[in-house]
Short mmCIF file of C-alpha atoms in Angstrom, two decimals:
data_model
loop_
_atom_site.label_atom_id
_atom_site.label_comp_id
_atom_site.label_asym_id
_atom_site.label_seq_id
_atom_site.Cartn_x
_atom_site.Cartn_y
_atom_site.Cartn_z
CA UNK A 24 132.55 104.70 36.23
CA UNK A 25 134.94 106.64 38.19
CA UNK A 26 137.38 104.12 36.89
CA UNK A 27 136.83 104.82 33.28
CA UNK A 28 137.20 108.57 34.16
CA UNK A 29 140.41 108.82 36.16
CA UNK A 30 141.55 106.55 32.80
CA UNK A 31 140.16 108.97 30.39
CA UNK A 32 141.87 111.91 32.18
CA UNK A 33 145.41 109.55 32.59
CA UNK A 34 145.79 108.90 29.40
CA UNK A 35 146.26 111.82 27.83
CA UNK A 36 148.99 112.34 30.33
CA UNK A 37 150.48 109.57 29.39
CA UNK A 38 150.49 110.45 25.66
CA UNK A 39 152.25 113.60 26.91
CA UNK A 40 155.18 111.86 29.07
CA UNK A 41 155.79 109.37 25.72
CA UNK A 42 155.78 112.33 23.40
CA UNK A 43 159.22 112.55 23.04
CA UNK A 44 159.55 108.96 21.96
CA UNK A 45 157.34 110.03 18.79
CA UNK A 46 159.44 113.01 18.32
CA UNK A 47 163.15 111.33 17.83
CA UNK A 48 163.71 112.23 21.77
CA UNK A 49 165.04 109.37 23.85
CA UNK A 50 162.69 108.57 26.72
CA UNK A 51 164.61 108.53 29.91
CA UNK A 52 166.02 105.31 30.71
CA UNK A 53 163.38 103.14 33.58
CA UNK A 54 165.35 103.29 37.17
CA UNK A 55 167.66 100.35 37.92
CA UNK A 56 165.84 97.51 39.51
CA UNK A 57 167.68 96.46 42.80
CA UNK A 58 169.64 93.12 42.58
CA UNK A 59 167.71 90.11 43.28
CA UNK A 60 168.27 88.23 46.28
CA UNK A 61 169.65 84.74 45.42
CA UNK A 62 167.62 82.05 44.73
CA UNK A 63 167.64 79.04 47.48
CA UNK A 64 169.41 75.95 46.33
CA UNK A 65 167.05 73.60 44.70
CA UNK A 66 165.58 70.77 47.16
CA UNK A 67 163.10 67.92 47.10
CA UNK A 68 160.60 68.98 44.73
CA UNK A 69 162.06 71.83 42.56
CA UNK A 70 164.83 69.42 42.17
CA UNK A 71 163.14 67.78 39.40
CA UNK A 72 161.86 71.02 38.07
CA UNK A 73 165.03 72.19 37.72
CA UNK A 74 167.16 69.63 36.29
CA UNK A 75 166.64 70.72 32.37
CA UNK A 76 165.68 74.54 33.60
CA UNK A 77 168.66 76.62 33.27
CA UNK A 78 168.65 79.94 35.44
CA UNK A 79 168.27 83.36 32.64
CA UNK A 80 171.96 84.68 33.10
CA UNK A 81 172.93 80.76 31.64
CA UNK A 82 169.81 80.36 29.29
CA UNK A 83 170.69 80.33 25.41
CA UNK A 84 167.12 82.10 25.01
CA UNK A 85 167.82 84.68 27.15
CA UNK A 86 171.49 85.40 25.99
CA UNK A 87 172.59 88.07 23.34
CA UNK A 88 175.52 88.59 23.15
CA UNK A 89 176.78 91.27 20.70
CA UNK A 90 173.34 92.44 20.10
CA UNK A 91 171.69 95.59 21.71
CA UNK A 92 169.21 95.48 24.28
CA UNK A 93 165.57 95.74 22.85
CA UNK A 94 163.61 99.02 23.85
CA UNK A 95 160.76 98.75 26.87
CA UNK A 96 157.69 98.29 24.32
CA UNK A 97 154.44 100.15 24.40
CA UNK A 98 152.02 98.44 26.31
CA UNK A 99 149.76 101.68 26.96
CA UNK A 100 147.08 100.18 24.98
CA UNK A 101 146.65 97.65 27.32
CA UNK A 102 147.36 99.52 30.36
CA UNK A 103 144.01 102.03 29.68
CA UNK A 104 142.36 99.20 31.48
CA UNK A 105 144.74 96.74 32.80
CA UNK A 106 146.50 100.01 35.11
CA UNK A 107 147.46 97.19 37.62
CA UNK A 108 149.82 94.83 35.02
CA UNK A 109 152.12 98.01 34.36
CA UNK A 110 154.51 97.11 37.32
CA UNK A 111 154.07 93.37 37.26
CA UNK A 112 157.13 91.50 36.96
CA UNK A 113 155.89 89.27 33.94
CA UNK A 114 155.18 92.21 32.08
CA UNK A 115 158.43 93.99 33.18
CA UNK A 116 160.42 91.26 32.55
CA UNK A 117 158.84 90.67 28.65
CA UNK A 118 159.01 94.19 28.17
CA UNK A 119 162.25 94.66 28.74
CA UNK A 120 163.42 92.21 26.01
CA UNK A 121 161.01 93.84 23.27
CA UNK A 122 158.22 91.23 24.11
CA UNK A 123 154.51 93.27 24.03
CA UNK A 124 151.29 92.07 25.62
CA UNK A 125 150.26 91.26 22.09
CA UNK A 126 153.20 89.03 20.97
CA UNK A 127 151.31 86.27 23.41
CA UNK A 128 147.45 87.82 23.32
CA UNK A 129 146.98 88.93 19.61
CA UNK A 130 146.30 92.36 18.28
CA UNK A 131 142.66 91.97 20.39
CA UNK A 132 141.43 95.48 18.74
CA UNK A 133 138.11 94.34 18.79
CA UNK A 134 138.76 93.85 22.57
CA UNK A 135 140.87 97.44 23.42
CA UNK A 136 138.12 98.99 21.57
CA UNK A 137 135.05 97.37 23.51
CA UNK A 138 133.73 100.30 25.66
CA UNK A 139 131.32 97.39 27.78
CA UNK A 140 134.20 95.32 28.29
CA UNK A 141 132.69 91.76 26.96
CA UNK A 142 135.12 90.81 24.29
CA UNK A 143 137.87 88.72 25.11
CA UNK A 144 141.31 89.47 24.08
CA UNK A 145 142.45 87.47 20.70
CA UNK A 146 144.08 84.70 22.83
CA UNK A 147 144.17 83.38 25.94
CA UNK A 148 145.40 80.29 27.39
CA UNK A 149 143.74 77.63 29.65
CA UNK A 150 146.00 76.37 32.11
CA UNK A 151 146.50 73.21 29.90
CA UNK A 152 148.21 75.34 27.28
CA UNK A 153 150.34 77.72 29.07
CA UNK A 154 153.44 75.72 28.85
CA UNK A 155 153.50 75.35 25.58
CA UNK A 156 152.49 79.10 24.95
CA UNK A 157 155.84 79.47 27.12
CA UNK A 158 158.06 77.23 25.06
CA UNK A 159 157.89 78.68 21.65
CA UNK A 160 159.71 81.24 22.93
CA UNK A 161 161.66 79.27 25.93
CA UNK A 162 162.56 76.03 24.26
CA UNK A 163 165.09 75.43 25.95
CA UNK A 164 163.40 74.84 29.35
CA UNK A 165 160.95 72.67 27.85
CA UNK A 166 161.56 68.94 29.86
CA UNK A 167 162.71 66.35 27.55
CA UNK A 168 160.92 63.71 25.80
CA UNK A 169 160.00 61.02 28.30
CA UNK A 170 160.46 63.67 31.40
CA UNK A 171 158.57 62.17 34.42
CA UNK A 172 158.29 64.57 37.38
CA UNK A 173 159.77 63.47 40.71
CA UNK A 174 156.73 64.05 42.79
CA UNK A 175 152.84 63.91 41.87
CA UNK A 176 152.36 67.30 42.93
CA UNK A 177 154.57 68.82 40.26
CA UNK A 178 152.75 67.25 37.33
CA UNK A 179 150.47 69.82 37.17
CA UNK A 180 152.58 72.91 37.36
CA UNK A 181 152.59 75.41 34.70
CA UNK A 182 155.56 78.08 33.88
CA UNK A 183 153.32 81.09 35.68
CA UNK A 184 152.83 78.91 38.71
CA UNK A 185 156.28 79.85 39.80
CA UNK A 186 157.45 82.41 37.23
CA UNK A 187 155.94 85.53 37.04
CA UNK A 188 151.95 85.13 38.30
CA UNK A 189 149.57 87.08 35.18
CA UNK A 190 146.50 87.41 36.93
CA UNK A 191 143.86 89.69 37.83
CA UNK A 192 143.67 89.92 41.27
CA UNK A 193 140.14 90.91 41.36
CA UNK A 194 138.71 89.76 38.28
CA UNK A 195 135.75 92.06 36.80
CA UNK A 196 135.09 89.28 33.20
CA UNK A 197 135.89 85.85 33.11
CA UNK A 198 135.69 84.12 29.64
CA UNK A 199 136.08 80.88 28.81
CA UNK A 200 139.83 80.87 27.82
CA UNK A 201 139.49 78.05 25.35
CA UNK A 202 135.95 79.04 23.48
CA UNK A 203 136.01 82.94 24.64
CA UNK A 204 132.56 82.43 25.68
CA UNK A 205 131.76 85.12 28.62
CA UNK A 206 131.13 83.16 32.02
CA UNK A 207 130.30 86.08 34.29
CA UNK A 208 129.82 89.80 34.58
CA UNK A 209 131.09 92.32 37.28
CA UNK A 210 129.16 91.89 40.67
CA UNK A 211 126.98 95.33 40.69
CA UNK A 212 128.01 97.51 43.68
CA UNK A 213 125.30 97.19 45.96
CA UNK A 214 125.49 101.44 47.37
CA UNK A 215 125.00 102.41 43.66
CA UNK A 216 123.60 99.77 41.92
CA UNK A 217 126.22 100.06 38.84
CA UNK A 218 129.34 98.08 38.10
CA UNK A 219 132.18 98.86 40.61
#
């Protein structure tokens, strides 16, 4: 409850601070993000994960050249309730290149407008399907036909295993990602006897 309320009082803030978006004022620009540390040479088992997985600076998905960087999109919608996937790098990272929380969930009004919470967004993927959610926008790092991984233990690896983790860390719904049937409800908080 105290949730909801410190949400209902944000917001409005919020609206404020993007105001000038609305109004044909430039929002100021996001502070640069500090240059990555290198990433270790591929070994052993990332190897074979690699070897048709070209790094983003060298991906012809990622390049464009001669075309102007997309604007942050507006993922306050989603934020209202999902506060703690505004500074996650998955987000960051999609937002940056024009790519919304609804270009891979749906629209999901019916689930941004659900005040108890039990509707599921529009889409969500089981584990079995996140690669292949991934690849219509990445082709390029999909593994080609016939692609065997080198060890067992990379068989089952999906793209957010390693890139960019989207979870809740403390999840208050799970659904069924494949029927978006609702599996459980929030624990009640045993010193009020409410949902946390």
């Amino acid at each position: 409850m105290r949730l909801r309320l410190a949400l209902a009082l944000a917001v409005p803030l919020l609206a404020a601070g993007c105001a000038g978006k609305t109004a044909g004022t430039a929002a100021p620009a996001p502070a640069a993000a500090a240059t990555p540390a290198p990433a270790p040479a591929p070994t052993g088992t990332t190897t074979a994960l690699h070897a048709n997985h070209p790094i983003p600076e060298q991906d012809p998905d990622f390049v464009r050249s001669g075309k102007p960087k997309p604007s942050l999109v507006d993922n306050l919608r989603c934020f209202t309730c999902h506060a703690n996937y505004d500074d996650e790098p998955l987000v960051l990272f999609h937002a940056g290149g024009g790519v919304s929380c609804e270009n891979c969930h749906g629209e999901s009004k019916k689930h941004t407008n659900d005040e108890d919470n039990v509707t599921p967004p529009d889409i969500m993927y089981p584990r079995e399907k996140i690669a292949a959610a991934c690849w219509k926008c990445h082709p390029s790092v999909k593994p080609p036909p016939g692609f065997k991984p080198a060890v067992a233990e990379d068989a089952n690896k999906v793209c957010t295993d390693c890139h960019f983790r989207h979870r809740l860390p403390q999840r208050q719904r799970v659904w069924d990602k494949a029927t978006g049937k609702l599996l459980s409800e929030p624990p009640e908080n045993p010193m009020t006897g409410t949902e946390p």
